[in-house]
Amino acid sequence: MPCGEDGNHPISQARYLGLSAACGLMLCLSGWLAHGYVSVLCVALCGFANAMIMPTLFPIVMSDMRERGAQAAALLVMAFSGGAVLPQIFVAIAPVMGVREAFVILAAPSYLLIILYNIGMQRRGRTDTAPVMMADP
């Protein structure tokens, strides 16, 4: 039975990407504002948001860039390489600013960029990727 015929509504990859990035941003900011174990828990839970961003971002960008797929794939690989650069920046600025501040200064703009890309994609009507899961109405 196709998605949606039994009364359930599919959650598209684009919407799931936006929700994951928004959750990551909220957890990032909560980790910055909280103290002690709550802060550590928020930062650890950011891993769940990140885990859902990675598998949804690649197919969305690739479907959005059909005619320039090779360039899009190359840019995505370079963007993912930022995961090797950002920790080095974190290590450099954490002693100066503090660990929590350094984390939020590096993570929050990354989540915001993904959210803005998602909003722009939905405004252009490019949300024709496959659903990733079913949700109850």
PDB file of N, CA, C and O in Angstrom, residues 12-15 17 56-57 59-68 72 117-130:
ATOM      1  N   SER A  12       8.394  13.753   4.499  1.00  0.00           N
ATOM      2  CA  SER A  12       9.362  13.788   3.411  1.00  0.00           C
ATOM      3  C   SER A  12      10.770  13.960   3.966  1.00  0.00           C
ATOM      4  O   SER A  12      10.963  14.383   5.103  1.00  0.00           O
ATOM      5  N   GLN A  13      11.728  13.650   3.131  1.00  0.00           N
ATOM      6  CA  GLN A  13      13.126  13.834   3.530  1.00  0.00           C
ATOM      7  C   GLN A  13      13.403  15.295   3.828  1.00  0.00           C
ATOM      8  O   GLN A  13      14.129  15.607   4.763  1.00  0.00           O
ATOM      9  N   ALA A  14      12.820  16.195   3.043  1.00  0.00           N
ATOM     10  CA  ALA A  14      13.054  17.622   3.257  1.00  0.00           C
ATOM     11  C   ALA A  14      12.525  18.065   4.614  1.00  0.00           C
ATOM     12  O   ALA A  14      13.196  18.787   5.348  1.00  0.00           O
ATOM     13  N   ARG A  15      11.321  17.630   4.952  1.00  0.00           N
ATOM     14  CA  ARG A  15      10.758  18.009   6.249  1.00  0.00           C
ATOM     15  C   ARG A  15      11.559  17.374   7.388  1.00  0.00           C
ATOM     16  O   ARG A  15      11.803  18.004   8.408  1.00  0.00           O
ATOM     17  N   LEU A  17      14.706  16.598   7.340  1.00  0.00           N
ATOM     18  CA  LEU A  17      15.960  17.337   7.430  1.00  0.00           C
ATOM     19  C   LEU A  17      15.766  18.612   8.234  1.00  0.00           C
ATOM     20  O   LEU A  17      16.557  18.929   9.128  1.00  0.00           O
ATOM     21  N   THR A  56      19.851  12.305   5.027  1.00  0.00           N
ATOM     22  CA  THR A  56      18.804  13.006   4.277  1.00  0.00           C
ATOM     23  C   THR A  56      19.367  14.131   3.425  1.00  0.00           C
ATOM     24  O   THR A  56      18.806  14.438   2.377  1.00  0.00           O
ATOM     25  N   LEU A  57      20.451  14.732   3.837  1.00  0.00           N
ATOM     26  CA  LEU A  57      21.000  15.876   3.112  1.00  0.00           C
ATOM     27  C   LEU A  57      21.525  15.491   1.734  1.00  0.00           C
ATOM     28  O   LEU A  57      21.259  16.179   0.746  1.00  0.00           O
ATOM     29  N   PRO A  59      20.789  12.933  -0.520  1.00  0.00           N
ATOM     30  CA  PRO A  59      19.824  12.734  -1.611  1.00  0.00           C
ATOM     31  C   PRO A  59      19.013  13.984  -1.941  1.00  0.00           C
ATOM     32  O   PRO A  59      18.631  14.179  -3.097  1.00  0.00           O
ATOM     33  N   ILE A  60      18.766  14.829  -0.962  1.00  0.00           N
ATOM     34  CA  ILE A  60      18.015  16.060  -1.238  1.00  0.00           C
ATOM     35  C   ILE A  60      18.831  16.978  -2.137  1.00  0.00           C
ATOM     36  O   ILE A  60      18.330  17.502  -3.132  1.00  0.00           O
ATOM     37  N   VAL A  61      20.092  17.164  -1.805  1.00  0.00           N
ATOM     38  CA  VAL A  61      20.939  18.034  -2.617  1.00  0.00           C
ATOM     39  C   VAL A  61      21.138  17.438  -4.001  1.00  0.00           C
ATOM     40  O   VAL A  61      21.084  18.145  -5.007  1.00  0.00           O
ATOM     41  N   MET A  62      21.318  16.129  -4.071  1.00  0.00           N
ATOM     42  CA  MET A  62      21.530  15.497  -5.375  1.00  0.00           C
ATOM     43  C   MET A  62      20.287  15.600  -6.253  1.00  0.00           C
ATOM     44  O   MET A  62      20.395  15.810  -7.459  1.00  0.00           O
ATOM     45  N   SER A  63      19.098  15.480  -5.678  1.00  0.00           N
ATOM     46  CA  SER A  63      17.890  15.616  -6.492  1.00  0.00           C
ATOM     47  C   SER A  63      17.657  17.071  -6.881  1.00  0.00           C
ATOM     48  O   SER A  63      17.074  17.356  -7.924  1.00  0.00           O
ATOM     49  N   ASP A  64      18.128  17.994  -6.069  1.00  0.00           N
ATOM     50  CA  ASP A  64      17.983  19.418  -6.354  1.00  0.00           C
ATOM     51  C   ASP A  64      18.945  19.856  -7.458  1.00  0.00           C
ATOM     52  O   ASP A  64      18.664  20.797  -8.185  1.00  0.00           O
ATOM     53  N   MET A  65      20.060  19.174  -7.588  1.00  0.00           N
ATOM     54  CA  MET A  65      21.106  19.555  -8.541  1.00  0.00           C
ATOM     55  C   MET A  65      21.244  18.499  -9.640  1.00  0.00           C
ATOM     56  O   MET A  65      22.344  18.066  -9.957  1.00  0.00           O
ATOM     57  N   ARG A  66      20.156  18.099 -10.224  1.00  0.00           N
ATOM     58  CA  ARG A  66      20.157  17.012 -11.210  1.00  0.00           C
ATOM     59  C   ARG A  66      21.172  17.217 -12.326  1.00  0.00           C
ATOM     60  O   ARG A  66      21.940  16.321 -12.634  1.00  0.00           O
ATOM     61  N   GLU A  67      21.168  18.389 -12.933  1.00  0.00           N
ATOM     62  CA  GLU A  67      22.041  18.615 -14.088  1.00  0.00           C
ATOM     63  C   GLU A  67      23.498  18.849 -13.695  1.00  0.00           C
ATOM     64  O   GLU A  67      24.387  18.721 -14.513  1.00  0.00           O
ATOM     65  N   ARG A  68      23.755  19.184 -12.456  1.00  0.00           N
ATOM     66  CA  ARG A  68      25.128  19.408 -11.987  1.00  0.00           C
ATOM     67  C   ARG A  68      25.446  18.481 -10.817  1.00  0.00           C
ATOM     68  O   ARG A  68      26.017  18.894  -9.825  1.00  0.00           O
ATOM     69  N   ALA A  72      27.798  18.969  -7.379  1.00  0.00           N
ATOM     70  CA  ALA A  72      27.106  18.943  -6.086  1.00  0.00           C
ATOM     71  C   ALA A  72      27.711  17.885  -5.174  1.00  0.00           C
ATOM     72  O   ALA A  72      27.926  18.127  -3.979  1.00  0.00           O
ATOM     73  N   TYR A 117      18.756  26.480   4.070  1.00  0.00           N
ATOM     74  CA  TYR A 117      18.726  25.733   2.805  1.00  0.00           C
ATOM     75  C   TYR A 117      17.396  25.009   2.658  1.00  0.00           C
ATOM     76  O   TYR A 117      16.777  25.013   1.596  1.00  0.00           O
ATOM     77  N   ASN A 118      16.944  24.403   3.735  1.00  0.00           N
ATOM     78  CA  ASN A 118      15.685  23.660   3.723  1.00  0.00           C
ATOM     79  C   ASN A 118      14.507  24.584   3.433  1.00  0.00           C
ATOM     80  O   ASN A 118      13.629  24.254   2.638  1.00  0.00           O
ATOM     81  N   ILE A 119      14.477  25.739   4.063  1.00  0.00           N
ATOM     82  CA  ILE A 119      13.390  26.698   3.825  1.00  0.00           C
ATOM     83  C   ILE A 119      13.411  27.164   2.372  1.00  0.00           C
ATOM     84  O   ILE A 119      12.365  27.232   1.708  1.00  0.00           O
ATOM     85  N   GLY A 120      14.587  27.481   1.864  1.00  0.00           N
ATOM     86  CA  GLY A 120      14.704  27.904   0.470  1.00  0.00           C
ATOM     87  C   GLY A 120      14.259  26.827  -0.496  1.00  0.00           C
ATOM     88  O   GLY A 120      13.584  27.103  -1.493  1.00  0.00           O
ATOM     89  N   MET A 121      14.604  25.597  -0.213  1.00  0.00           N
ATOM     90  CA  MET A 121      14.223  24.486  -1.065  1.00  0.00           C
ATOM     91  C   MET A 121      12.702  24.308  -1.060  1.00  0.00           C
ATOM     92  O   MET A 121      12.092  24.089  -2.110  1.00  0.00           O
ATOM     93  N   GLN A 122      12.081  24.430   0.096  1.00  0.00           N
ATOM     94  CA  GLN A 122      10.627  24.273   0.167  1.00  0.00           C
ATOM     95  C   GLN A 122       9.908  25.438  -0.511  1.00  0.00           C
ATOM     96  O   GLN A 122       8.855  25.249  -1.113  1.00  0.00           O
ATOM     97  N   ARG A 123      10.458  26.632  -0.448  1.00  0.00           N
ATOM     98  CA  ARG A 123       9.840  27.781  -1.131  1.00  0.00           C
ATOM     99  C   ARG A 123       9.914  27.638  -2.647  1.00  0.00           C
ATOM    100  O   ARG A 123       9.041  28.116  -3.356  1.00  0.00           O
ATOM    101  N   ARG A 124      10.974  27.002  -3.125  1.00  0.00           N
ATOM    102  CA  ARG A 124      11.094  26.769  -4.564  1.00  0.00           C
ATOM    103  C   ARG A 124      10.263  25.584  -5.010  1.00  0.00           C
ATOM    104  O   ARG A 124      10.190  25.289  -6.194  1.00  0.00           O
ATOM    105  N   GLY A 125       9.682  24.862  -4.060  1.00  0.00           N
ATOM    106  CA  GLY A 125       8.848  23.710  -4.405  1.00  0.00           C
ATOM    107  C   GLY A 125       9.638  22.467  -4.729  1.00  0.00           C
ATOM    108  O   GLY A 125       9.147  21.576  -5.397  1.00  0.00           O
ATOM    109  N   ARG A 126      10.845  22.386  -4.255  1.00  0.00           N
ATOM    110  CA  ARG A 126      11.693  21.219  -4.529  1.00  0.00           C
ATOM    111  C   ARG A 126      11.630  20.238  -3.374  1.00  0.00           C
ATOM    112  O   ARG A 126      12.601  20.009  -2.676  1.00  0.00           O
ATOM    113  N   THR A 127      10.492  19.648  -3.154  1.00  0.00           N
ATOM    114  CA  THR A 127      10.335  18.696  -2.041  1.00  0.00           C
ATOM    115  C   THR A 127       9.837  17.358  -2.574  1.00  0.00           C
ATOM    116  O   THR A 127       9.061  16.678  -1.942  1.00  0.00           O
ATOM    117  N   ASP A 128      10.299  16.963  -3.764  1.00  0.00           N
ATOM    118  CA  ASP A 128       9.791  15.763  -4.399  1.00  0.00           C
ATOM    119  C   ASP A 128      10.617  14.522  -4.094  1.00  0.00           C
ATOM    120  O   ASP A 128      10.573  13.553  -4.818  1.00  0.00           O
ATOM    121  N   THR A 129      11.366  14.507  -3.005  1.00  0.00           N
ATOM    122  CA  THR A 129      12.136  13.340  -2.635  1.00  0.00           C
ATOM    123  C   THR A 129      11.236  12.344  -1.934  1.00  0.00           C
ATOM    124  O   THR A 129      10.140  12.663  -1.501  1.00  0.00           O
ATOM    125  N   ALA A 130      11.705  11.133  -1.796  1.00  0.00           N
ATOM    126  CA  ALA A 130      10.895  10.050  -1.236  1.00  0.00           C
ATOM    127  C   ALA A 130      10.674  10.242   0.261  1.00  0.00           C
ATOM    128  O   ALA A 130      11.497  10.819   0.944  1.00  0.00           O
TER     129      ALA A 130
END
